[in-house]
mmCIF file of C-alpha atoms and ligand atoms in Angstrom:
data_model
loop_
_atom_site.group_PDB
_atom_site.id
_atom_site.type_symbol
_atom_site.label_atom_id
_atom_site.label_comp_id
_atom_site.label_asym_id
_atom_site.label_seq_id
_atom_site.Cartn_x
_atom_site.Cartn_y
_atom_site.Cartn_z
ATOM 1 C CA MET A 26 -1.764 5.875 7.013
ATOM 2 C CA LYS A 27 -2.004 9.221 5.274
ATOM 3 C CA ALA A 28 -1.858 10.310 1.650
ATOM 4 C CA VAL A 29 -1.886 13.683 -0.032
ATOM 5 C CA ILE A 30 -3.569 13.786 -3.440
ATOM 6 C CA LEU A 31 -2.412 16.639 -5.672
ATOM 7 C CA ALA A 32 -5.590 17.878 -7.275
ATOM 8 C CA GLY A 33 -4.924 21.563 -7.840
ATOM 9 C CA GLY A 34 -3.677 21.756 -11.440
ATOM 10 C CA GLU A 35 -5.582 23.594 -14.172
ATOM 11 C CA GLY A 36 -5.320 20.748 -16.659
ATOM 12 C CA THR A 37 -4.758 23.088 -19.606
ATOM 13 C CA ARG A 38 -3.804 20.262 -21.972
ATOM 14 C CA LEU A 39 -7.119 18.497 -21.413
ATOM 15 C CA ARG A 40 -9.227 21.477 -22.493
ATOM 16 C CA PRO A 41 -12.008 21.852 -23.478
ATOM 17 C CA LEU A 42 -12.934 19.031 -21.060
ATOM 18 C CA THR A 43 -11.339 20.967 -18.180
ATOM 19 C CA CYS A 44 -12.680 24.437 -19.025
ATOM 20 C CA ASN A 45 -15.263 24.101 -16.292
ATOM 21 C CA MET A 46 -14.151 21.078 -14.319
ATOM 22 C CA PRO A 47 -10.904 20.132 -12.547
ATOM 23 C CA LYS A 48 -8.945 17.422 -14.352
ATOM 24 C CA CYS A 49 -9.221 14.935 -11.480
ATOM 25 C CA MET A 50 -13.053 15.106 -11.656
ATOM 26 C CA VAL A 51 -13.432 14.053 -15.284
ATOM 27 C CA PRO A 52 -15.441 10.825 -15.488
ATOM 28 C CA ILE A 53 -13.698 7.522 -16.046
ATOM 29 C CA LEU A 54 -16.302 4.827 -16.723
ATOM 30 C CA ASN A 55 -18.970 7.225 -15.423
ATOM 31 C CA ARG A 56 -17.231 8.010 -12.090
ATOM 32 C CA PRO A 57 -14.803 10.878 -11.393
ATOM 33 C CA LEU A 58 -11.149 9.863 -11.660
ATOM 34 C CA LEU A 59 -10.612 10.980 -8.038
ATOM 35 C CA GLU A 60 -13.158 8.421 -6.854
ATOM 36 C CA HIS A 61 -11.094 5.665 -8.516
ATOM 37 C CA VAL A 62 -7.917 7.063 -6.906
ATOM 38 C CA ILE A 63 -9.587 7.073 -3.484
ATOM 39 C CA ASP A 64 -10.844 3.484 -3.989
ATOM 40 C CA HIS A 65 -7.294 2.460 -4.796
ATOM 41 C CA LEU A 66 -5.950 4.078 -1.609
ATOM 42 C CA ARG A 67 -8.667 2.467 0.505
ATOM 43 C CA GLU A 68 -7.869 -0.959 -0.969
ATOM 44 C CA HIS A 69 -4.373 -0.471 0.486
ATOM 45 C CA ALA A 70 -5.755 0.596 3.903
ATOM 46 C CA ILE A 71 -4.914 4.269 3.345
ATOM 47 C CA ARG A 72 -7.964 6.084 4.680
ATOM 48 C CA ASP A 73 -6.695 9.427 5.898
ATOM 49 C CA ILE A 74 -6.506 11.562 2.781
ATOM 50 C CA ILE A 75 -5.663 15.226 2.282
ATOM 51 C CA LEU A 76 -6.790 16.749 -1.010
ATOM 52 C CA ALA A 77 -4.537 19.627 -2.090
ATOM 53 C CA VAL A 78 -6.898 21.717 -4.221
ATOM 54 C CA CYS A 79 -6.703 25.024 -6.042
ATOM 55 C CA PHE A 80 -8.531 25.166 -9.395
ATOM 56 C CA MET A 81 -12.369 24.892 -9.068
ATOM 57 C CA PRO A 82 -12.237 23.214 -5.639
ATOM 58 C CA HIS A 83 -16.030 23.369 -5.111
ATOM 59 C CA HIS A 84 -16.511 20.615 -7.753
ATOM 60 C CA ILE A 85 -14.322 18.299 -5.750
ATOM 61 C CA ARG A 86 -15.692 19.159 -2.333
ATOM 62 C CA SER A 87 -19.358 18.989 -3.325
ATOM 63 C CA TYR A 88 -18.941 15.506 -4.800
ATOM 64 C CA LEU A 89 -16.595 13.907 -2.253
ATOM 65 C CA GLY A 90 -17.542 15.785 0.938
ATOM 66 C CA ASP A 91 -15.908 14.365 4.066
ATOM 67 C CA GLY A 92 -15.273 11.041 2.300
ATOM 68 C CA LYS A 93 -17.561 8.934 4.530
ATOM 69 C CA ARG A 94 -19.541 7.735 1.507
ATOM 70 C CA PHE A 95 -16.271 6.353 0.085
ATOM 71 C CA GLY A 96 -15.008 4.772 3.308
ATOM 72 C CA VAL A 97 -12.217 7.323 3.921
ATOM 73 C CA ARG A 98 -11.642 10.545 5.862
ATOM 74 C CA LEU A 99 -11.047 13.523 3.581
ATOM 75 C CA THR A 100 -9.664 16.928 4.499
ATOM 76 C CA TYR A 101 -8.976 19.762 2.095
ATOM 77 C CA SER A 102 -6.036 22.114 1.763
ATOM 78 C CA MET A 103 -6.774 25.133 -0.410
ATOM 79 C CA GLU A 104 -4.109 27.120 -2.298
ATOM 80 C CA SER A 105 -5.072 30.618 -3.341
ATOM 81 C CA SER A 106 -2.564 30.323 -6.192
ATOM 82 C CA PRO A 107 -0.860 27.079 -7.266
ATOM 83 C CA LEU A 108 2.103 26.255 -5.025
ATOM 84 C CA GLY A 109 3.462 23.467 -7.230
ATOM 85 C CA THR A 110 3.449 19.802 -6.265
ATOM 86 C CA ALA A 111 5.865 20.089 -3.307
ATOM 87 C CA GLY A 112 4.671 23.551 -2.196
ATOM 88 C CA ALA A 113 1.148 22.113 -1.910
ATOM 89 C CA VAL A 114 2.390 19.390 0.449
ATOM 90 C CA LYS A 115 4.486 21.881 2.461
ATOM 91 C CA GLN A 116 1.244 23.724 3.210
ATOM 92 C CA VAL A 117 -0.060 20.686 5.148
ATOM 93 C CA GLU A 118 3.249 19.854 6.859
ATOM 94 C CA ALA A 119 1.689 20.257 10.323
ATOM 95 C CA HIS A 120 -0.632 17.295 9.589
ATOM 96 C CA LEU A 121 2.107 14.968 8.358
ATOM 97 C CA ASP A 122 3.866 13.352 11.295
ATOM 98 C CA GLU A 123 4.634 9.911 9.814
ATOM 99 C CA THR A 124 5.690 8.389 6.486
ATOM 100 C CA PHE A 125 3.052 9.316 3.879
ATOM 101 C CA PHE A 126 2.102 8.908 0.237
ATOM 102 C CA VAL A 127 1.825 11.694 -2.330
ATOM 103 C CA LEU A 128 -0.191 10.967 -5.482
ATOM 104 C CA ASN A 129 -0.800 12.957 -8.628
ATOM 105 C CA GLY A 130 -4.565 13.195 -8.903
ATOM 106 C CA ASP A 131 -4.554 12.767 -12.683
ATOM 107 C CA VAL A 132 -3.159 9.227 -12.795
ATOM 108 C CA PHE A 133 -5.035 5.936 -13.050
ATOM 109 C CA THR A 134 -2.922 3.026 -11.848
ATOM 110 C CA ASP A 135 -3.200 -0.290 -10.040
ATOM 111 C CA LEU A 136 0.274 0.126 -8.529
ATOM 112 C CA ASP A 137 0.796 -2.049 -5.433
ATOM 113 C CA LEU A 138 1.095 0.655 -2.771
ATOM 114 C CA THR A 139 1.517 -1.875 0.058
ATOM 115 C CA GLN A 140 4.508 -3.440 -1.679
ATOM 116 C CA MET A 141 5.927 0.003 -2.451
ATOM 117 C CA MET A 142 5.768 0.964 1.242
ATOM 118 C CA ARG A 143 7.591 -2.259 2.170
ATOM 119 C CA TYR A 144 10.288 -1.434 -0.398
ATOM 120 C CA HIS A 145 10.657 2.110 0.976
ATOM 121 C CA ARG A 146 11.021 0.884 4.572
ATOM 122 C CA GLU A 147 13.448 -1.943 3.764
ATOM 123 C CA ARG A 148 15.820 0.542 2.139
ATOM 124 C CA GLY A 149 15.507 3.262 4.748
ATOM 125 C CA ALA A 150 14.721 5.778 2.015
ATOM 126 C CA LYS A 151 13.914 9.428 2.693
ATOM 127 C CA ALA A 152 11.784 9.416 -0.438
ATOM 128 C CA THR A 153 10.736 6.709 -2.906
ATOM 129 C CA ILE A 154 9.500 7.488 -6.404
ATOM 130 C CA ALA A 155 7.396 4.982 -8.345
ATOM 131 C CA LEU A 156 8.634 4.535 -11.901
ATOM 132 C CA THR A 157 6.722 3.348 -14.926
ATOM 133 C CA PRO A 158 8.005 2.360 -18.379
ATOM 134 C CA VAL A 159 6.928 4.452 -21.385
ATOM 135 C CA GLU A 160 7.367 3.933 -25.117
ATOM 136 C CA ASP A 161 8.782 7.373 -25.891
ATOM 137 C CA PRO A 162 10.840 8.609 -22.947
ATOM 138 C CA SER A 163 11.993 11.787 -24.741
ATOM 139 C CA LEU A 164 8.872 13.667 -23.630
ATOM 140 C CA TYR A 165 9.368 13.025 -19.926
ATOM 141 C CA GLY A 166 11.731 13.381 -17.015
ATOM 142 C CA LEU A 167 13.814 10.199 -16.766
ATOM 143 C CA VAL A 168 15.044 8.670 -13.534
ATOM 144 C CA GLU A 169 18.387 6.836 -13.630
ATOM 145 C CA THR A 170 19.056 4.352 -10.833
ATOM 146 C CA GLU A 171 21.829 2.124 -9.471
ATOM 147 C CA ALA A 172 21.262 -1.661 -9.383
ATOM 148 C CA THR A 173 20.094 -1.291 -5.751
ATOM 149 C CA GLY A 174 17.300 1.046 -6.845
ATOM 150 C CA ARG A 175 18.946 4.170 -5.420
ATOM 151 C CA VAL A 176 18.400 7.173 -7.685
ATOM 152 C CA GLU A 177 21.603 8.440 -9.355
ATOM 153 C CA ARG A 178 20.252 11.325 -11.386
ATOM 154 C CA PHE A 179 17.265 12.904 -13.068
ATOM 155 C CA ILE A 180 17.263 13.817 -16.750
ATOM 156 C CA GLU A 181 14.583 16.299 -17.884
ATOM 157 C CA LYS A 182 13.299 15.924 -21.478
ATOM 158 C CA PRO A 183 16.416 14.061 -22.693
ATOM 159 C CA SER A 184 17.975 14.319 -26.162
ATOM 160 C CA PRO A 185 18.010 10.959 -28.051
ATOM 161 C CA GLU A 186 21.686 10.263 -27.070
ATOM 162 C CA ALA A 187 20.943 10.890 -23.391
ATOM 163 C CA ILE A 188 18.181 8.254 -23.231
ATOM 164 C CA THR A 189 19.565 5.449 -21.067
ATOM 165 C CA THR A 190 16.286 4.246 -19.596
ATOM 166 C CA ASN A 191 12.584 4.246 -20.465
ATOM 167 C CA MET A 192 11.522 4.515 -16.820
ATOM 168 C CA ILE A 193 9.786 7.740 -15.872
ATOM 169 C CA ASN A 194 8.450 9.282 -12.693
ATOM 170 C CA ALA A 195 4.929 7.883 -12.244
ATOM 171 C CA GLY A 196 3.728 10.678 -9.933
ATOM 172 C CA THR A 197 3.421 8.466 -6.828
ATOM 173 C CA TYR A 198 5.838 9.098 -3.960
ATOM 174 C CA ILE A 199 6.473 7.941 -0.423
ATOM 175 C CA VAL A 200 7.994 10.704 1.659
ATOM 176 C CA GLU A 201 9.429 10.990 5.170
ATOM 177 C CA PRO A 202 8.045 14.085 6.920
ATOM 178 C CA GLU A 203 11.496 15.566 7.727
ATOM 179 C CA VAL A 204 12.130 16.021 3.997
ATOM 180 C CA LEU A 205 9.506 18.777 3.961
ATOM 181 C CA SER A 206 11.865 21.059 5.913
ATOM 182 C CA HIS A 207 13.775 21.632 2.629
ATOM 183 C CA ILE A 208 10.733 23.186 0.915
ATOM 184 C CA PRO A 209 10.481 26.972 1.243
ATOM 185 C CA PRO A 210 7.070 27.840 2.741
ATOM 186 C CA GLY A 211 4.511 29.728 0.659
ATOM 187 C CA SER A 212 6.417 29.548 -2.627
ATOM 188 C CA ARG A 213 6.062 27.508 -5.785
ATOM 189 C CA PHE A 214 8.183 24.360 -5.527
ATOM 190 C CA THR A 215 7.951 20.954 -7.218
ATOM 191 C CA PHE A 216 9.046 17.463 -6.231
ATOM 192 C CA GLU A 217 10.231 16.614 -9.721
ATOM 193 C CA ARG A 218 12.407 19.584 -10.580
ATOM 194 C CA GLU A 219 13.407 20.987 -7.188
ATOM 195 C CA LEU A 220 12.987 18.813 -4.105
ATOM 196 C CA PHE A 221 14.206 15.427 -5.406
ATOM 197 C CA PRO A 222 17.338 16.872 -7.116
ATOM 198 C CA LEU A 223 18.052 18.791 -3.895
ATOM 199 C CA LEU A 224 17.844 15.596 -1.834
ATOM 200 C CA LEU A 225 20.302 13.918 -4.236
ATOM 201 C CA GLU A 226 22.706 16.842 -3.883
ATOM 202 C CA ARG A 227 22.546 16.476 -0.112
ATOM 203 C CA GLY A 228 23.339 12.753 -0.444
ATOM 204 C CA ASP A 229 19.990 11.722 1.089
ATOM 205 C CA PRO A 230 18.776 8.247 0.110
ATOM 206 C CA VAL A 231 16.179 8.628 -2.640
ATOM 207 C CA TYR A 232 14.979 5.339 -4.132
ATOM 208 C CA ALA A 233 13.008 4.416 -7.210
ATOM 209 C CA TYR A 234 10.370 1.703 -7.202
ATOM 210 C CA PRO A 235 10.115 0.217 -10.694
ATOM 211 C CA ALA A 236 6.532 -0.912 -11.229
ATOM 212 C CA GLU A 237 5.038 -3.019 -13.988
ATOM 213 C CA ALA A 238 1.529 -1.976 -12.944
ATOM 214 C CA TYR A 239 -0.961 -0.401 -15.321
ATOM 215 C CA TRP A 240 -0.388 3.368 -15.440
ATOM 216 C CA MET A 241 -1.955 6.178 -17.416
ATOM 217 C CA ASP A 242 -2.112 9.893 -16.769
ATOM 218 C CA ILE A 243 -5.086 11.604 -18.363
ATOM 219 C CA GLY A 244 -3.147 14.740 -19.283
ATOM 220 C CA THR A 245 -4.492 14.992 -22.859
ATOM 221 C CA PRO A 246 -7.712 13.965 -24.649
ATOM 222 C CA GLU A 247 -5.783 11.203 -26.459
ATOM 223 C CA LYS A 248 -4.636 9.704 -23.158
ATOM 224 C CA TYR A 249 -8.121 10.121 -21.695
ATOM 225 C CA GLN A 250 -9.520 8.045 -24.560
ATOM 226 C CA LYS A 251 -6.663 5.538 -24.360
ATOM 227 C CA LEU A 252 -7.394 4.948 -20.650
ATOM 228 C CA HIS A 253 -11.021 4.089 -21.449
ATOM 229 C CA HIS A 254 -9.933 1.854 -24.281
ATOM 230 C CA ASP A 255 -7.521 -0.010 -21.982
ATOM 231 C CA LEU A 256 -10.000 -0.353 -19.119
ATOM 232 C CA LEU A 257 -12.824 -1.532 -21.318
ATOM 233 C CA SER A 258 -10.697 -3.880 -23.370
ATOM 234 C CA GLY A 259 -9.696 -5.733 -20.224
ATOM 235 C CA GLY A 260 -6.138 -4.462 -19.777
ATOM 236 C CA VAL A 261 -6.851 -3.840 -16.095
ATOM 237 C CA ALA A 262 -8.862 -5.830 -13.568
ATOM 238 C CA LYS A 263 -11.911 -3.662 -13.029
ATOM 239 C CA GLY A 264 -15.503 -3.975 -11.938
ATOM 240 C CA PHE A 265 -18.057 -1.821 -13.674
ATOM 241 C CA ALA A 266 -21.162 -0.276 -12.192
ATOM 242 C CA GLY A 267 -24.453 -1.624 -13.503
ATOM 243 C CA GLU A 268 -25.814 -4.996 -14.474
ATOM 244 C CA ARG A 269 -24.016 -7.087 -17.034
ATOM 245 C CA THR A 270 -26.669 -7.691 -19.699
ATOM 246 C CA GLY A 271 -24.608 -9.312 -22.431
ATOM 247 C CA GLN A 272 -21.100 -9.944 -23.673
ATOM 248 C CA GLY A 273 -19.208 -6.950 -22.273
ATOM 249 C CA ILE A 274 -22.346 -4.802 -21.866
ATOM 250 C CA TRP A 275 -23.003 -3.099 -18.522
ATOM 251 C CA VAL A 276 -26.230 -1.149 -18.064
ATOM 252 C CA GLU A 277 -27.234 0.828 -14.989
ATOM 253 C CA GLU A 278 -30.808 1.063 -13.762
ATOM 254 C CA GLY A 279 -33.604 3.093 -15.328
ATOM 255 C CA CYS A 280 -32.476 2.722 -18.969
ATOM 256 C CA ASP A 281 -34.900 2.362 -21.846
ATOM 257 C CA ILE A 282 -33.085 0.523 -24.626
ATOM 258 C CA HIS A 283 -35.169 -0.304 -27.695
ATOM 259 C CA PRO A 284 -35.103 -4.022 -28.602
ATOM 260 C CA GLN A 285 -33.992 -3.027 -32.086
ATOM 261 C CA ALA A 286 -30.918 -1.196 -30.841
ATOM 262 C CA GLU A 287 -27.661 -3.129 -31.340
ATOM 263 C CA LEU A 288 -24.993 -3.059 -28.651
ATOM 264 C CA GLU A 289 -21.596 -4.575 -29.280
ATOM 265 C CA GLY A 290 -19.346 -4.583 -26.164
ATOM 266 C CA PRO A 291 -17.424 -3.450 -24.371
ATOM 267 C CA VAL A 292 -20.036 -0.801 -23.626
ATOM 268 C CA VAL A 293 -20.948 0.847 -20.316
ATOM 269 C CA ILE A 294 -24.290 2.681 -20.101
ATOM 270 C CA GLY A 295 -25.123 4.915 -17.129
ATOM 271 C CA ARG A 296 -28.541 5.148 -15.487
ATOM 272 C CA ASP A 297 -31.700 6.611 -17.060
ATOM 273 C CA CYS A 298 -30.505 6.573 -20.688
ATOM 274 C CA VAL A 299 -32.894 6.305 -23.625
ATOM 275 C CA ILE A 300 -31.630 4.491 -26.707
ATOM 276 C CA GLU A 301 -34.042 4.440 -29.639
ATOM 277 C CA SER A 302 -34.589 1.871 -32.377
ATOM 278 C CA GLY A 303 -31.936 1.198 -34.988
ATOM 279 C CA VAL A 304 -29.140 2.652 -32.860
ATOM 280 C CA ARG A 305 -25.810 0.846 -33.065
ATOM 281 C CA VAL A 306 -23.275 1.209 -30.257
ATOM 282 C CA ARG A 307 -19.850 -0.370 -30.770
ATOM 283 C CA GLY A 308 -17.320 -0.623 -27.960
ATOM 284 C CA PRO A 309 -15.216 0.358 -26.355
ATOM 285 C CA SER A 310 -17.762 3.098 -25.616
ATOM 286 C CA VAL A 311 -19.191 4.764 -22.532
ATOM 287 C CA ILE A 312 -22.561 6.492 -22.362
ATOM 288 C CA GLY A 313 -23.102 8.706 -19.308
ATOM 289 C CA GLU A 314 -26.179 9.033 -17.127
ATOM 290 C CA GLY A 315 -29.348 10.470 -18.679
ATOM 291 C CA CYS A 316 -28.218 10.472 -22.339
ATOM 292 C CA ARG A 317 -30.764 10.249 -25.185
ATOM 293 C CA ILE A 318 -29.649 8.600 -28.393
ATOM 294 C CA GLY A 319 -31.982 9.200 -31.338
ATOM 295 C CA LYS A 320 -33.147 6.644 -33.908
ATOM 296 C CA ASP A 321 -30.550 5.064 -36.240
ATOM 297 C CA SER A 322 -27.588 6.836 -34.657
ATOM 298 C CA VAL A 323 -24.198 5.108 -34.618
ATOM 299 C CA ILE A 324 -21.748 5.373 -31.732
ATOM 300 C CA GLU A 325 -18.339 3.800 -32.195
ATOM 301 C CA GLN A 326 -15.556 3.980 -29.616
ATOM 302 C CA ALA A 327 -16.912 7.208 -28.177
ATOM 303 C CA ILE A 328 -17.221 8.599 -24.660
ATOM 304 C CA LEU A 329 -20.363 10.514 -23.752
ATOM 305 C CA TRP A 330 -20.645 12.349 -20.449
ATOM 306 C CA PRO A 331 -24.068 12.673 -18.805
ATOM 307 C CA LYS A 332 -27.104 14.245 -20.481
ATOM 308 C CA ALA A 333 -25.855 14.207 -24.075
ATOM 309 C CA ARG A 334 -28.668 14.494 -26.614
ATOM 310 C CA LEU A 335 -28.282 12.973 -30.082
ATOM 311 C CA GLY A 336 -30.905 13.484 -32.797
ATOM 312 C CA GLN A 337 -31.621 10.870 -35.454
ATOM 313 C CA GLY A 338 -28.957 9.312 -37.660
ATOM 314 C CA VAL A 339 -26.056 10.937 -35.814
ATOM 315 C CA VAL A 340 -22.626 9.339 -36.210
ATOM 316 C CA LEU A 341 -20.069 9.552 -33.402
ATOM 317 C CA ARG A 342 -16.697 7.915 -33.876
ATOM 318 C CA LYS A 343 -13.678 8.020 -31.519
ATOM 319 C CA CYS A 344 -14.735 11.333 -29.958
ATOM 320 C CA VAL A 345 -15.578 12.730 -26.525
ATOM 321 C CA LEU A 346 -18.765 14.681 -25.691
ATOM 322 C CA ALA A 347 -18.819 16.491 -22.331
ATOM 323 C CA GLU A 348 -21.949 16.948 -20.224
ATOM 324 C CA GLY A 349 -25.109 18.243 -21.869
ATOM 325 C CA VAL A 350 -23.822 18.306 -25.463
ATOM 326 C CA SER A 351 -26.545 18.324 -28.098
ATOM 327 C CA ILE A 352 -26.102 17.030 -31.671
ATOM 328 C CA GLY A 353 -28.678 17.575 -34.411
ATOM 329 C CA ASP A 354 -30.009 14.971 -36.865
ATOM 330 C CA GLN A 355 -27.564 13.390 -39.335
ATOM 331 C CA SER A 356 -24.472 15.161 -37.999
ATOM 332 C CA ARG A 357 -21.100 13.401 -37.936
ATOM 333 C CA ILE A 358 -18.531 13.878 -35.193
ATOM 334 C CA THR A 359 -15.462 11.812 -35.877
ATOM 335 C CA GLU A 360 -11.962 10.896 -34.781
ATOM 336 C CA GLY A 361 -10.337 13.051 -32.120
ATOM 337 C CA CYS A 362 -13.166 15.609 -31.810
ATOM 338 C CA VAL A 363 -13.716 16.887 -28.270
ATOM 339 C CA LEU A 364 -16.877 18.864 -27.460
ATOM 340 C CA GLY A 365 -17.018 20.935 -24.262
ATOM 341 C CA GLY A 366 -20.025 20.946 -21.916
ATOM 342 C CA ASN A 367 -23.403 22.117 -23.336
ATOM 343 C CA ALA A 368 -21.938 22.633 -26.814
ATOM 344 C CA VAL A 369 -24.587 22.503 -29.520
ATOM 345 C CA VAL A 370 -24.062 21.150 -33.029
ATOM 346 C CA GLY A 371 -26.956 21.645 -35.440
ATOM 347 C CA CYS A 372 -28.200 19.205 -38.089
ATOM 348 C CA ASP A 373 -26.206 17.782 -41.051
ATOM 349 C CA GLN A 374 -22.868 19.037 -39.738
ATOM 350 C CA SER A 375 -19.679 17.114 -40.322
ATOM 351 C CA LEU A 376 -16.840 18.125 -38.052
ATOM 352 C CA THR A 377 -13.276 17.838 -39.283
ATOM 353 C CA PRO A 378 -11.434 15.149 -37.290
ATOM 354 C CA GLY A 379 -9.639 16.634 -34.282
ATOM 355 C CA THR A 380 -11.999 19.617 -33.909
ATOM 356 C CA ASN A 381 -12.348 21.045 -30.387
ATOM 357 C CA ILE A 382 -15.537 22.898 -29.495
ATOM 358 C CA LEU A 383 -15.642 25.127 -26.420
ATOM 359 C CA PRO A 384 -18.259 24.731 -23.690
ATOM 360 C CA GLY A 385 -21.544 26.335 -24.696
ATOM 361 C CA GLU A 386 -20.394 27.024 -28.272
ATOM 362 C CA GLU A 387 -23.134 26.662 -30.887
ATOM 363 C CA LEU A 388 -22.584 25.425 -34.406
ATOM 364 C CA PRO A 389 -25.683 26.059 -36.537
ATOM 365 C CA SER A 390 -27.212 23.450 -38.831
ATOM 366 C CA SER A 391 -25.488 23.167 -42.194
ATOM 367 C CA SER A 392 -26.879 25.404 -44.960
ATOM 368 C CA LYS A 393 -28.921 22.621 -46.596
ATOM 369 C CA ARG A 394 -31.163 22.680 -43.519
ATOM 370 C CA ARG A 395 -31.464 26.443 -43.067
HETATM 371 P P1 LIG B 419 -1.543 20.936 -17.453
HETATM 372 O O1 LIG B 419 -1.952 22.378 -17.293
HETATM 373 O O2 LIG B 419 -2.290 20.297 -18.593
HETATM 374 O O3 LIG B 419 -0.075 20.695 -17.513
HETATM 375 O O4 LIG B 419 -2.079 20.133 -16.157
HETATM 376 P P2 LIG B 419 -1.790 20.363 -14.596
HETATM 377 O O5 LIG B 419 -1.879 21.805 -14.267
HETATM 378 O O6 LIG B 419 -2.754 19.485 -13.868
HETATM 379 O O7 LIG B 419 -0.299 19.927 -14.361
HETATM 380 P P3 LIG B 419 0.349 18.468 -14.271
HETATM 381 O O8 LIG B 419 -0.301 17.547 -15.248
HETATM 382 O O9 LIG B 419 1.797 18.597 -14.355
HETATM 383 O O10 LIG B 419 -0.037 18.045 -12.780
HETATM 384 C C1 LIG B 419 0.161 16.763 -12.258
HETATM 385 C C2 LIG B 419 -0.713 16.615 -11.012
HETATM 386 O O11 LIG B 419 -0.302 17.563 -10.009
HETATM 387 C C3 LIG B 419 -2.168 16.901 -11.274
HETATM 388 O O12 LIG B 419 -2.923 15.973 -10.509
HETATM 389 C C4 LIG B 419 -2.362 18.318 -10.805
HETATM 390 O O13 LIG B 419 -3.682 18.534 -10.295
HETATM 391 C C5 LIG B 419 -1.367 18.433 -9.667
HETATM 392 N N1 LIG B 419 -0.802 19.780 -9.523
HETATM 393 C C6 LIG B 419 -0.003 20.419 -10.410
HETATM 394 N N2 LIG B 419 0.346 21.633 -9.941
HETATM 395 C C7 LIG B 419 -0.266 21.759 -8.724
HETATM 396 C C8 LIG B 419 -0.288 22.799 -7.736
HETATM 397 O O14 LIG B 419 0.311 23.855 -7.879
HETATM 398 N N3 LIG B 419 -1.023 22.585 -6.598
HETATM 399 C C9 LIG B 419 -1.706 21.399 -6.401
HETATM 400 N N4 LIG B 419 -2.409 21.262 -5.271
HETATM 401 N N5 LIG B 419 -1.709 20.402 -7.314
HETATM 402 C C10 LIG B 419 -0.995 20.569 -8.458
#
């Protein structure tokens, strides 16, 4: 069976993490999100996968290649400018000759795809949309259904009175190939706003598949952190890479962790990290491959991408550091701060909560050091 993964968006809301990396390649528990999505497809015997790419495609291709390493067959469809979710699929119409899946590449879910396909077939749907419940539906496009599951209407960003359901489009679809004939070739077109409403107008059977599965899109830094929190706190069945060395502690090979460092799970540590004496790491936290954590530093509920360098006595709390970030001695990076790749923060700095730092930006040491 085939699937198209939509992986071409710019991910503007996730900047600065996506300034130099496509959103679907950001690491989740030290592996790119797309690798998790591909694992999920393979677990449901979906091995023929088309990646619809546009923004920074070389990152995706150089990591995933032809997919053999991941037990699937990958092909790539390149858009010179974004064609929208449905336009991207139209571009590969010639390769889609049977019922297929379409997945947003920025979603982590354990949705039962096998069950969803059964549901689609039993109802003879032309398209089936997975739905997921959300706490605040006002920010999303709602999908209203009949008791049979057939979609009645779509409501975009509803006013409070118009909220009749908390079920939203989860960004996973099953589509019959003939539906693609309604998409104009070579132009920007989306499933959500154009194709699905058009199918309803035509009276074609569009069904919704209400799922109780775990679901999180990583559209913003807050959601990116929430996904890690959920995965590490056991909300989702998940195996972690590395050896389990203690209560909720997973460490990959080649690490040098000082016996006087304190780790309090859930914590995942990638390979070849050095953690010096007196360091305290409190979960849920992730430390990427090749990080160096200096003496007496404290890491609490933080996510570090590979090759971060922390001096001595650094405090990180509820923040995200992209690849190669360097933090000087005694600096404090706290709640909601997001530092882009290779950003440098000097010594004795204290960032205001919620500060974003662009890739490569340098913040000098505070004046008491200079
Ligand atoms: P924002 O700029 O933060 O809104 O992110 P985004 O551009 O990724 O858009 P959005 O979150 O709505 O995209 C949902 C999914 O569809 C993501 O996996 C995107 O990569 C993908 N996507 C969105 N637009 C396109 C497109 O034009 N072409 C392709 N191939 N994929 C797209």
